[in-house]
């Protein structure tokens, strides 16, 4: 587990999301949740830091399928 990201997720939730996922969708969701109330942003960032996935299931399945499908030459 990434201890600096875990501490950042507790103190400044968007920073914790940024350290794990970069400046993408999860970072902006963490900013929005933190601006509404601090606790939802912190819980969302902790979910990301602890290994939670916010990918849609269909996208994750498609990505795995492309990885195992044989490549034709």
mmCIF file with all atom_site columns, N, CA and C in Angstrom:
data_model
loop_
_atom_site.group_PDB
_atom_site.id
_atom_site.type_symbol
_atom_site.label_atom_id
_atom_site.label_alt_id
_atom_site.label_comp_id
_atom_site.label_asym_id
_atom_site.label_entity_id
_atom_site.label_seq_id
_atom_site.pdbx_PDB_ins_code
_atom_site.Cartn_x
_atom_site.Cartn_y
_atom_site.Cartn_z
_atom_site.occupancy
_atom_site.B_iso_or_equiv
_atom_site.pdbx_formal_charge
_atom_site.auth_seq_id
_atom_site.auth_comp_id
_atom_site.auth_asym_id
_atom_site.auth_atom_id
_atom_site.pdbx_PDB_model_num
ATOM 1   N N  . UNK A 1 1  ? 0.851   -1.176  0.000   1.00 0.00 ? 1  UNK A N  1
ATOM 2   C CA . UNK A 1 1  ? 0.000   0.000   0.000   1.00 0.00 ? 1  UNK A CA 1
ATOM 3   C C  . UNK A 1 1  ? 0.895   1.236   0.000   1.00 0.00 ? 1  UNK A C  1
ATOM 4   N N  . UNK A 1 2  ? 0.473   2.236   -0.702  1.00 0.00 ? 2  UNK A N  1
ATOM 5   C CA . UNK A 1 2  ? 1.217   3.477   -0.857  1.00 0.00 ? 2  UNK A CA 1
ATOM 6   C C  . UNK A 1 2  ? 0.903   4.399   0.329   1.00 0.00 ? 2  UNK A C  1
ATOM 7   N N  . UNK A 1 3  ? 1.802   4.457   1.307   1.00 0.00 ? 3  UNK A N  1
ATOM 8   C CA . UNK A 1 3  ? 1.562   5.221   2.538   1.00 0.00 ? 3  UNK A CA 1
ATOM 9   C C  . UNK A 1 3  ? 1.428   6.726   2.280   1.00 0.00 ? 3  UNK A C  1
ATOM 10  N N  . UNK A 1 4  ? 2.298   7.360   1.471   1.00 0.00 ? 4  UNK A N  1
ATOM 11  C CA . UNK A 1 4  ? 2.104   8.798   1.215   1.00 0.00 ? 4  UNK A CA 1
ATOM 12  C C  . UNK A 1 4  ? 0.756   9.108   0.557   1.00 0.00 ? 4  UNK A C  1
ATOM 13  N N  . UNK A 1 5  ? 0.316   8.258   -0.354  1.00 0.00 ? 5  UNK A N  1
ATOM 14  C CA . UNK A 1 5  ? -0.986  8.474   -0.996  1.00 0.00 ? 5  UNK A CA 1
ATOM 15  C C  . UNK A 1 5  ? -2.118  8.267   0.001   1.00 0.00 ? 5  UNK A C  1
ATOM 16  N N  . UNK A 1 6  ? -1.957  7.339   0.919   1.00 0.00 ? 6  UNK A N  1
ATOM 17  C CA . UNK A 1 6  ? -2.968  7.107   1.949   1.00 0.00 ? 6  UNK A CA 1
ATOM 18  C C  . UNK A 1 6  ? -3.095  8.322   2.868   1.00 0.00 ? 6  UNK A C  1
ATOM 19  N N  . UNK A 1 7  ? -1.967  8.877   3.278   1.00 0.00 ? 7  UNK A N  1
ATOM 20  C CA . UNK A 1 7  ? -1.990  10.080  4.115   1.00 0.00 ? 7  UNK A CA 1
ATOM 21  C C  . UNK A 1 7  ? -2.586  11.249  3.345   1.00 0.00 ? 7  UNK A C  1
ATOM 22  N N  . UNK A 1 8  ? -2.216  11.385  2.072   1.00 0.00 ? 8  UNK A N  1
ATOM 23  C CA . UNK A 1 8  ? -2.764  12.464  1.245   1.00 0.00 ? 8  UNK A CA 1
ATOM 24  C C  . UNK A 1 8  ? -4.267  12.309  1.065   1.00 0.00 ? 8  UNK A C  1
ATOM 25  N N  . UNK A 1 9  ? -4.754  11.079  0.949   1.00 0.00 ? 9  UNK A N  1
ATOM 26  C CA . UNK A 1 9  ? -6.194  10.852  0.785   1.00 0.00 ? 9  UNK A CA 1
ATOM 27  C C  . UNK A 1 9  ? -6.969  11.267  2.024   1.00 0.00 ? 9  UNK A C  1
ATOM 28  N N  . UNK A 1 10 ? -6.343  11.185  3.180   1.00 0.00 ? 10 UNK A N  1
ATOM 29  C CA . UNK A 1 10 ? -7.008  11.596  4.416   1.00 0.00 ? 10 UNK A CA 1
ATOM 30  C C  . UNK A 1 10 ? -6.943  13.104  4.597   1.00 0.00 ? 10 UNK A C  1
ATOM 31  N N  . UNK A 1 11 ? -5.780  13.702  4.345   1.00 0.00 ? 11 UNK A N  1
ATOM 32  C CA . UNK A 1 11 ? -5.580  15.133  4.583   1.00 0.00 ? 11 UNK A CA 1
ATOM 33  C C  . UNK A 1 11 ? -6.159  15.981  3.453   1.00 0.00 ? 11 UNK A C  1
ATOM 34  N N  . UNK A 1 12 ? -5.852  15.611  2.207   1.00 0.00 ? 12 UNK A N  1
ATOM 35  C CA . UNK A 1 12 ? -6.308  16.358  1.034   1.00 0.00 ? 12 UNK A CA 1
ATOM 36  C C  . UNK A 1 12 ? -6.760  15.344  -0.024  1.00 0.00 ? 12 UNK A C  1
ATOM 37  N N  . UNK A 1 13 ? -8.031  14.949  -0.005  1.00 0.00 ? 13 UNK A N  1
ATOM 38  C CA . UNK A 1 13 ? -8.505  13.831  -0.832  1.00 0.00 ? 13 UNK A CA 1
ATOM 39  C C  . UNK A 1 13 ? -8.174  13.905  -2.332  1.00 0.00 ? 13 UNK A C  1
ATOM 40  N N  . UNK A 1 14 ? -8.309  15.044  -3.013  1.00 0.00 ? 14 UNK A N  1
ATOM 41  C CA . UNK A 1 14 ? -7.964  15.030  -4.436  1.00 0.00 ? 14 UNK A CA 1
ATOM 42  C C  . UNK A 1 14 ? -6.492  14.694  -4.700  1.00 0.00 ? 14 UNK A C  1
ATOM 43  N N  . UNK A 1 15 ? -5.613  15.071  -3.787  1.00 0.00 ? 15 UNK A N  1
ATOM 44  C CA . UNK A 1 15 ? -4.197  14.746  -3.955  1.00 0.00 ? 15 UNK A CA 1
ATOM 45  C C  . UNK A 1 15 ? -3.970  13.237  -3.881  1.00 0.00 ? 15 UNK A C  1
ATOM 46  N N  . UNK A 1 16 ? -4.668  12.566  -2.990  1.00 0.00 ? 16 UNK A N  1
ATOM 47  C CA . UNK A 1 16 ? -4.549  11.113  -2.911  1.00 0.00 ? 16 UNK A CA 1
ATOM 48  C C  . UNK A 1 16 ? -5.002  10.436  -4.195  1.00 0.00 ? 16 UNK A C  1
ATOM 49  N N  . UNK A 1 17 ? -6.104  10.920  -4.769  1.00 0.00 ? 17 UNK A N  1
ATOM 50  C CA . UNK A 1 17 ? -6.580  10.367  -6.042  1.00 0.00 ? 17 UNK A CA 1
ATOM 51  C C  . UNK A 1 17 ? -5.597  10.668  -7.166  1.00 0.00 ? 17 UNK A C  1
ATOM 52  N N  . UNK A 1 18 ? -5.014  11.861  -7.147  1.00 0.00 ? 18 UNK A N  1
ATOM 53  C CA . UNK A 1 18 ? -4.051  12.252  -8.181  1.00 0.00 ? 18 UNK A CA 1
ATOM 54  C C  . UNK A 1 18 ? -2.796  11.386  -8.123  1.00 0.00 ? 18 UNK A C  1
ATOM 55  N N  . UNK A 1 19 ? -2.314  11.098  -6.926  1.00 0.00 ? 19 UNK A N  1
ATOM 56  C CA . UNK A 1 19 ? -1.093  10.307  -6.793  1.00 0.00 ? 19 UNK A CA 1
ATOM 57  C C  . UNK A 1 19 ? -1.265  8.881   -7.307  1.00 0.00 ? 19 UNK A C  1
ATOM 58  N N  . UNK A 1 20 ? -2.471  8.346   -7.239  1.00 0.00 ? 20 UNK A N  1
ATOM 59  C CA . UNK A 1 20 ? -2.708  6.978   -7.693  1.00 0.00 ? 20 UNK A CA 1
ATOM 60  C C  . UNK A 1 20 ? -3.120  6.929   -9.164  1.00 0.00 ? 20 UNK A C  1
ATOM 61  N N  . UNK A 1 21 ? -4.074  7.768   -9.572  1.00 0.00 ? 21 UNK A N  1
ATOM 62  C CA . UNK A 1 21 ? -4.649  7.667   -10.913 1.00 0.00 ? 21 UNK A CA 1
ATOM 63  C C  . UNK A 1 21 ? -4.242  8.782   -11.865 1.00 0.00 ? 21 UNK A C  1
ATOM 64  N N  . UNK A 1 22 ? -3.599  9.835   -11.369 1.00 0.00 ? 22 UNK A N  1
ATOM 65  C CA . UNK A 1 22 ? -3.249  10.951  -12.242 1.00 0.00 ? 22 UNK A CA 1
ATOM 66  C C  . UNK A 1 22 ? -4.431  11.896  -12.404 1.00 0.00 ? 22 UNK A C  1
ATOM 67  N N  . UNK A 1 23 ? -4.295  12.835  -13.343 1.00 0.00 ? 23 UNK A N  1
ATOM 68  C CA . UNK A 1 23 ? -5.329  13.848  -13.521 1.00 0.00 ? 23 UNK A CA 1
ATOM 69  C C  . UNK A 1 23 ? -6.372  13.342  -14.521 1.00 0.00 ? 23 UNK A C  1
ATOM 70  N N  . UNK A 1 24 ? -7.206  12.473  -14.048 1.00 0.00 ? 24 UNK A N  1
ATOM 71  C CA . UNK A 1 24 ? -8.258  11.909  -14.877 1.00 0.00 ? 24 UNK A CA 1
ATOM 72  C C  . UNK A 1 24 ? -9.616  12.082  -14.235 1.00 0.00 ? 24 UNK A C  1
ATOM 73  N N  . UNK A 1 25 ? -10.525 11.210  -14.622 1.00 0.00 ? 25 UNK A N  1
ATOM 74  C CA . UNK A 1 25 ? -11.903 11.284  -14.148 1.00 0.00 ? 25 UNK A CA 1
ATOM 75  C C  . UNK A 1 25 ? -11.992 11.177  -12.625 1.00 0.00 ? 25 UNK A C  1
ATOM 76  N N  . UNK A 1 26 ? -11.229 10.259  -12.038 1.00 0.00 ? 26 UNK A N  1
ATOM 77  C CA . UNK A 1 26 ? -11.298 10.060  -10.587 1.00 0.00 ? 26 UNK A CA 1
ATOM 78  C C  . UNK A 1 26 ? -10.810 11.280  -9.815  1.00 0.00 ? 26 UNK A C  1
ATOM 79  N N  . UNK A 1 27 ? -9.818  11.973  -10.342 1.00 0.00 ? 27 UNK A N  1
ATOM 80  C CA . UNK A 1 27 ? -9.312  13.188  -9.700  1.00 0.00 ? 27 UNK A CA 1
ATOM 81  C C  . UNK A 1 27 ? -10.401 14.250  -9.632  1.00 0.00 ? 27 UNK A C  1
ATOM 82  N N  . UNK A 1 28 ? -11.122 14.443  -10.733 1.00 0.00 ? 28 UNK A N  1
ATOM 83  C CA . UNK A 1 28 ? -12.160 15.470  -10.760 1.00 0.00 ? 28 UNK A CA 1
ATOM 84  C C  . UNK A 1 28 ? -13.385 15.063  -9.928  1.00 0.00 ? 28 UNK A C  1
ATOM 85  N N  . UNK A 1 29 ? -13.672 13.780  -9.860  1.00 0.00 ? 29 UNK A N  1
ATOM 86  C CA . UNK A 1 29 ? -14.745 13.313  -8.973  1.00 0.00 ? 29 UNK A CA 1
ATOM 87  C C  . UNK A 1 29 ? -14.365 13.585  -7.522  1.00 0.00 ? 29 UNK A C  1
ATOM 88  N N  . UNK A 1 30 ? -13.107 13.333  -7.181  1.00 0.00 ? 30 UNK A N  1
ATOM 89  C CA . UNK A 1 30 ? -12.645 13.595  -5.811  1.00 0.00 ? 30 UNK A CA 1
ATOM 90  C C  . UNK A 1 30 ? -12.728 15.081  -5.481  1.00 0.00 ? 30 UNK A C  1
ATOM 91  N N  . UNK A 1 31 ? -12.405 15.948  -6.437  1.00 0.00 ? 31 UNK A N  1
ATOM 92  C CA . UNK A 1 31 ? -12.526 17.396  -6.210  1.00 0.00 ? 31 UNK A CA 1
ATOM 93  C C  . UNK A 1 31 ? -13.982 17.763  -5.958  1.00 0.00 ? 31 UNK A C  1
ATOM 94  N N  . UNK A 1 32 ? -14.877 17.261  -6.794  1.00 0.00 ? 32 UNK A N  1
ATOM 95  C CA . UNK A 1 32 ? -16.298 17.576  -6.636  1.00 0.00 ? 32 UNK A CA 1
ATOM 96  C C  . UNK A 1 32 ? -16.858 17.091  -5.313  1.00 0.00 ? 32 UNK A C  1
ATOM 97  N N  . UNK A 1 33 ? -16.531 15.866  -4.941  1.00 0.00 ? 33 UNK A N  1
ATOM 98  C CA . UNK A 1 33 ? -17.029 15.331  -3.675  1.00 0.00 ? 33 UNK A CA 1
ATOM 99  C C  . UNK A 1 33 ? -16.441 16.077  -2.479  1.00 0.00 ? 33 UNK A C  1
ATOM 100 N N  . UNK A 1 34 ? -15.186 16.478  -2.588  1.00 0.00 ? 34 UNK A N  1
ATOM 101 C CA . UNK A 1 34 ? -14.565 17.224  -1.496  1.00 0.00 ? 34 UNK A CA 1
ATOM 102 C C  . UNK A 1 34 ? -15.166 18.616  -1.371  1.00 0.00 ? 34 UNK A C  1
ATOM 103 N N  . UNK A 1 35 ? -15.537 19.223  -2.492  1.00 0.00 ? 35 UNK A N  1
ATOM 104 C CA . UNK A 1 35 ? -16.154 20.551  -2.447  1.00 0.00 ? 35 UNK A CA 1
ATOM 105 C C  . UNK A 1 35 ? -17.564 20.487  -1.861  1.00 0.00 ? 35 UNK A C  1
ATOM 106 N N  . UNK A 1 36 ? -18.279 19.384  -2.099  1.00 0.00 ? 36 UNK A N  1
ATOM 107 C CA . UNK A 1 36 ? -19.612 19.245  -1.510  1.00 0.00 ? 36 UNK A CA 1
ATOM 108 C C  . UNK A 1 36 ? -19.505 19.094  0.005   1.00 0.00 ? 36 UNK A C  1
ATOM 109 N N  . UNK A 1 37 ? -18.809 18.079  0.424   1.00 0.00 ? 37 UNK A N  1
ATOM 110 C CA . UNK A 1 37 ? -18.512 17.827  1.836   1.00 0.00 ? 37 UNK A CA 1
ATOM 111 C C  . UNK A 1 37 ? -17.177 17.117  1.866   1.00 0.00 ? 37 UNK A C  1
ATOM 112 N N  . UNK A 1 38 ? -16.441 17.278  2.925   1.00 0.00 ? 38 UNK A N  1
ATOM 113 C CA . UNK A 1 38 ? -15.101 16.692  2.993   1.00 0.00 ? 38 UNK A CA 1
ATOM 114 C C  . UNK A 1 38 ? -15.147 15.169  3.078   1.00 0.00 ? 38 UNK A C  1
ATOM 115 N N  . UNK A 1 39 ? -16.059 14.630  3.857   1.00 0.00 ? 39 UNK A N  1
ATOM 116 C CA . UNK A 1 39 ? -16.096 13.190  4.117   1.00 0.00 ? 39 UNK A CA 1
ATOM 117 C C  . UNK A 1 39 ? -16.312 12.337  2.857   1.00 0.00 ? 39 UNK A C  1
ATOM 118 N N  . UNK A 1 40 ? -17.264 12.666  1.962   1.00 0.00 ? 40 UNK A N  1
ATOM 119 C CA . UNK A 1 40 ? -17.404 11.839  0.753   1.00 0.00 ? 40 UNK A CA 1
ATOM 120 C C  . UNK A 1 40 ? -16.153 11.845  -0.124  1.00 0.00 ? 40 UNK A C  1
ATOM 121 N N  . UNK A 1 41 ? -15.499 12.993  -0.232  1.00 0.00 ? 41 UNK A N  1
ATOM 122 C CA . UNK A 1 41 ? -14.260 13.065  -1.005  1.00 0.00 ? 41 UNK A CA 1
ATOM 123 C C  . UNK A 1 41 ? -13.167 12.211  -0.395  1.00 0.00 ? 41 UNK A C  1
ATOM 124 N N  . UNK A 1 42 ? -13.081 12.234  0.934   1.00 0.00 ? 42 UNK A N  1
ATOM 125 C CA . UNK A 1 42 ? -12.074 11.441  1.617   1.00 0.00 ? 42 UNK A CA 1
ATOM 126 C C  . UNK A 1 42 ? -12.360 9.947   1.449   1.00 0.00 ? 42 UNK A C  1
ATOM 127 N N  . UNK A 1 43 ? -13.610 9.543   1.589   1.00 0.00 ? 43 UNK A N  1
ATOM 128 C CA . UNK A 1 43 ? -13.955 8.127   1.427   1.00 0.00 ? 43 UNK A CA 1
ATOM 129 C C  . UNK A 1 43 ? -13.691 7.651   0.000   1.00 0.00 ? 43 UNK A C  1
ATOM 130 N N  . UNK A 1 44 ? -14.024 8.479   -0.981  1.00 0.00 ? 44 UNK A N  1
ATOM 131 C CA . UNK A 1 44 ? -13.775 8.120   -2.379  1.00 0.00 ? 44 UNK A CA 1
ATOM 132 C C  . UNK A 1 44 ? -12.277 7.975   -2.636  1.00 0.00 ? 44 UNK A C  1
ATOM 133 N N  . UNK A 1 45 ? -11.477 8.906   -2.130  1.00 0.00 ? 45 UNK A N  1
ATOM 134 C CA . UNK A 1 45 ? -10.029 8.832   -2.328  1.00 0.00 ? 45 UNK A CA 1
ATOM 135 C C  . UNK A 1 45 ? -9.428  7.626   -1.614  1.00 0.00 ? 45 UNK A C  1
ATOM 136 N N  . UNK A 1 46 ? -9.922  7.323   -0.422  1.00 0.00 ? 46 UNK A N  1
ATOM 137 C CA . UNK A 1 46 ? -9.441  6.129   0.274   1.00 0.00 ? 46 UNK A CA 1
ATOM 138 C C  . UNK A 1 46 ? -9.797  4.865   -0.496  1.00 0.00 ? 46 UNK A C  1
ATOM 139 N N  . UNK A 1 47 ? -10.968 4.847   -1.118  1.00 0.00 ? 47 UNK A N  1
ATOM 140 C CA . UNK A 1 47 ? -11.374 3.715   -1.957  1.00 0.00 ? 47 UNK A CA 1
ATOM 141 C C  . UNK A 1 47 ? -10.390 3.533   -3.114  1.00 0.00 ? 47 UNK A C  1
ATOM 142 N N  . UNK A 1 48 ? -9.990  4.629   -3.735  1.00 0.00 ? 48 UNK A N  1
ATOM 143 C CA . UNK A 1 48 ? -9.047  4.568   -4.855  1.00 0.00 ? 48 UNK A CA 1
ATOM 144 C C  . UNK A 1 48 ? -7.670  4.114   -4.375  1.00 0.00 ? 48 UNK A C  1
ATOM 145 N N  . UNK A 1 49 ? -7.195  4.705   -3.290  1.00 0.00 ? 49 UNK A N  1
ATOM 146 C CA . UNK A 1 49 ? -5.856  4.389   -2.786  1.00 0.00 ? 49 UNK A CA 1
ATOM 147 C C  . UNK A 1 49 ? -5.768  2.935   -2.327  1.00 0.00 ? 49 UNK A C  1
ATOM 148 N N  . UNK A 1 50 ? -6.826  2.419   -1.752  1.00 0.00 ? 50 UNK A N  1
ATOM 149 C CA . UNK A 1 50 ? -6.814  1.034   -1.256  1.00 0.00 ? 50 UNK A CA 1
ATOM 150 C C  . UNK A 1 50 ? -7.048  0.005   -2.354  1.00 0.00 ? 50 UNK A C  1
ATOM 151 N N  . UNK A 1 51 ? -7.121  0.439   -3.600  1.00 0.00 ? 51 UNK A N  1
ATOM 152 C CA . UNK A 1 51 ? -7.178  -0.501  -4.703  1.00 0.00 ? 51 UNK A CA 1
ATOM 153 C C  . UNK A 1 51 ? -8.533  -0.680  -5.337  1.00 0.00 ? 51 UNK A C  1
ATOM 154 N N  . UNK A 1 52 ? -9.482  0.168   -5.018  1.00 0.00 ? 52 UNK A N  1
ATOM 155 C CA . UNK A 1 52 ? -10.798 0.076   -5.633  1.00 0.00 ? 52 UNK A CA 1
ATOM 156 C C  . UNK A 1 52 ? -10.758 0.506   -7.090  1.00 0.00 ? 52 UNK A C  1
ATOM 157 N N  . UNK A 1 53 ? -11.642 -0.032  -7.870  1.00 0.00 ? 53 UNK A N  1
ATOM 158 C CA . UNK A 1 53 ? -11.704 0.305   -9.285  1.00 0.00 ? 53 UNK A CA 1
ATOM 159 C C  . UNK A 1 53 ? -12.995 1.040   -9.582  1.00 0.00 ? 53 UNK A C  1
ATOM 160 N N  . UNK A 1 54 ? -12.884 2.136   -10.329 1.00 0.00 ? 54 UNK A N  1
ATOM 161 C CA . UNK A 1 54 ? -14.074 2.869   -10.736 1.00 0.00 ? 54 UNK A CA 1
ATOM 162 C C  . UNK A 1 54 ? -14.385 2.637   -12.206 1.00 0.00 ? 54 UNK A C  1
ATOM 163 N N  . UNK A 1 55 ? -13.690 1.673   -12.831 1.00 0.00 ? 55 UNK A N  1
ATOM 164 C CA . UNK A 1 55 ? -13.979 1.342   -14.225 1.00 0.00 ? 55 UNK A CA 1
ATOM 165 C C  . UNK A 1 55 ? -15.341 0.687   -14.335 1.00 0.00 ? 55 UNK A C  1
ATOM 166 N N  . UNK A 1 56 ? -15.990 0.944   -15.459 1.00 0.00 ? 56 UNK A N  1
ATOM 167 C CA . UNK A 1 56 ? -17.255 0.259   -15.706 1.00 0.00 ? 56 UNK A CA 1
ATOM 168 C C  . UNK A 1 56 ? -16.950 -1.204  -15.990 1.00 0.00 ? 56 UNK A C  1
ATOM 169 N N  . UNK A 1 57 ? -17.793 -2.120  -15.541 1.00 0.00 ? 57 UNK A N  1
ATOM 170 C CA . UNK A 1 57 ? -17.515 -3.548  -15.742 1.00 0.00 ? 57 UNK A CA 1
ATOM 171 C C  . UNK A 1 57 ? -17.348 -3.931  -17.209 1.00 0.00 ? 57 UNK A C  1
ATOM 172 N N  . UNK A 1 58 ? -18.132 -3.364  -18.096 1.00 0.00 ? 58 UNK A N  1
ATOM 173 C CA . UNK A 1 58 ? -18.025 -3.715  -19.512 1.00 0.00 ? 58 UNK A CA 1
ATOM 174 C C  . UNK A 1 58 ? -16.670 -3.298  -20.075 1.00 0.00 ? 58 UNK A C  1
ATOM 175 N N  . UNK A 1 59 ? -16.175 -2.141  -19.666 1.00 0.00 ? 59 UNK A N  1
ATOM 176 C CA . UNK A 1 59 ? -14.870 -1.684  -20.141 1.00 0.00 ? 59 UNK A CA 1
ATOM 177 C C  . UNK A 1 59 ? -13.757 -2.582  -19.613 1.00 0.00 ? 59 UNK A C  1
ATOM 178 N N  . UNK A 1 60 ? -13.861 -3.005  -18.372 1.00 0.00 ? 60 UNK A N  1
ATOM 179 C CA . UNK A 1 60 ? -12.848 -3.885  -17.797 1.00 0.00 ? 60 UNK A CA 1
ATOM 180 C C  . UNK A 1 60 ? -12.853 -5.244  -18.496 1.00 0.00 ? 60 UNK A C  1
ATOM 181 N N  . UNK A 1 61 ? -14.018 -5.764  -18.800 1.00 0.00 ? 61 UNK A N  1
ATOM 182 C CA . UNK A 1 61 ? -14.114 -7.051  -19.499 1.00 0.00 ? 61 UNK A CA 1
ATOM 183 C C  . UNK A 1 61 ? -13.549 -6.935  -20.906 1.00 0.00 ? 61 UNK A C  1
ATOM 184 N N  . UNK A 1 62 ? -13.860 -5.843  -21.602 1.00 0.00 ? 62 UNK A N  1
ATOM 185 C CA . UNK A 1 62 ? -13.338 -5.645  -22.955 1.00 0.00 ? 62 UNK A CA 1
ATOM 186 C C  . UNK A 1 62 ? -11.818 -5.532  -22.936 1.00 0.00 ? 62 UNK A C  1
ATOM 187 N N  . UNK A 1 63 ? -11.268 -4.846  -21.948 1.00 0.00 ? 63 UNK A N  1
ATOM 188 C CA . UNK A 1 63 ? -9.821  -4.696  -21.849 1.00 0.00 ? 63 UNK A CA 1
ATOM 189 C C  . UNK A 1 63 ? -9.164  -6.053  -21.602 1.00 0.00 ? 63 UNK A C  1
ATOM 190 N N  . UNK A 1 64 ? -9.757  -6.872  -20.740 1.00 0.00 ? 64 UNK A N  1
ATOM 191 C CA . UNK A 1 64 ? -9.203  -8.208  -20.489 1.00 0.00 ? 64 UNK A CA 1
ATOM 192 C C  . UNK A 1 64 ? -9.314  -9.091  -21.732 1.00 0.00 ? 64 UNK A C  1
ATOM 193 N N  . UNK A 1 65 ? -10.415 -8.968  -22.458 1.00 0.00 ? 65 UNK A N  1
ATOM 194 C CA . UNK A 1 65 ? -10.624 -9.778  -23.657 1.00 0.00 ? 65 UNK A CA 1
ATOM 195 C C  . UNK A 1 65 ? -9.567  -9.458  -24.704 1.00 0.00 ? 65 UNK A C  1
ATOM 196 N N  . UNK A 1 66 ? -9.269  -8.156  -24.880 1.00 0.00 ? 66 UNK A N  1
ATOM 197 C CA . UNK A 1 66 ? -8.235  -7.765  -25.841 1.00 0.00 ? 66 UNK A CA 1
ATOM 198 C C  . UNK A 1 66 ? -6.872  -8.292  -25.417 1.00 0.00 ? 66 UNK A C  1
ATOM 199 N N  . UNK A 1 67 ? -6.641  -8.405  -24.115 1.00 0.00 ? 67 UNK A N  1
ATOM 200 C CA . UNK A 1 67 ? -5.343  -8.864  -23.631 1.00 0.00 ? 67 UNK A CA 1
ATOM 201 C C  . UNK A 1 67 ? -5.149  -10.362 -23.869 1.00 0.00 ? 67 UNK A C  1
ATOM 202 N N  . UNK A 1 68 ? -6.220  -11.163 -23.823 1.00 0.00 ? 68 UNK A N  1
ATOM 203 C CA . UNK A 1 68 ? -6.048  -12.610 -23.964 1.00 0.00 ? 68 UNK A CA 1
ATOM 204 C C  . UNK A 1 68 ? -6.354  -13.117 -25.369 1.00 0.00 ? 68 UNK A C  1
ATOM 205 N N  . UNK A 1 69 ? -6.996  -12.289 -26.190 1.00 0.00 ? 69 UNK A N  1
ATOM 206 C CA . UNK A 1 69 ? -7.335  -12.717 -27.544 1.00 0.00 ? 69 UNK A CA 1
ATOM 207 C C  . UNK A 1 69 ? -6.054  -12.854 -28.368 1.00 0.00 ? 69 UNK A C  1
ATOM 208 N N  . UNK A 1 70 ? -5.894  -13.941 -29.096 1.00 0.00 ? 70 UNK A N  1
ATOM 209 C CA . UNK A 1 70 ? -4.675  -14.113 -29.897 1.00 0.00 ? 70 UNK A CA 1
ATOM 210 C C  . UNK A 1 70 ? -4.608  -13.087 -31.030 1.00 0.00 ? 70 UNK A C  1
ATOM 211 N N  . UNK A 1 71 ? -3.409  -12.653 -31.301 1.00 0.00 ? 71 UNK A N  1
ATOM 212 C CA . UNK A 1 71 ? -3.179  -11.670 -32.366 1.00 0.00 ? 71 UNK A CA 1
ATOM 213 C C  . UNK A 1 71 ? -2.926  -12.425 -33.657 1.00 0.00 ? 71 UNK A C  1
ATOM 214 N N  . UNK A 1 72 ? -3.625  -12.033 -34.710 1.00 0.00 ? 72 UNK A N  1
ATOM 215 C CA . UNK A 1 72 ? -3.434  -12.686 -36.011 1.00 0.00 ? 72 UNK A CA 1
ATOM 216 C C  . UNK A 1 72 ? -2.440  -11.890 -36.834 1.00 0.00 ? 72 UNK A C  1
ATOM 217 N N  . UNK A 1 73 ? -1.557  -12.613 -37.469 1.00 0.00 ? 73 UNK A N  1
ATOM 218 C CA . UNK A 1 73 ? -0.524  -11.947 -38.269 1.00 0.00 ? 73 UNK A CA 1
ATOM 219 C C  . UNK A 1 73 ? -0.945  -11.795 -39.704 1.00 0.00 ? 73 UNK A C  1
#
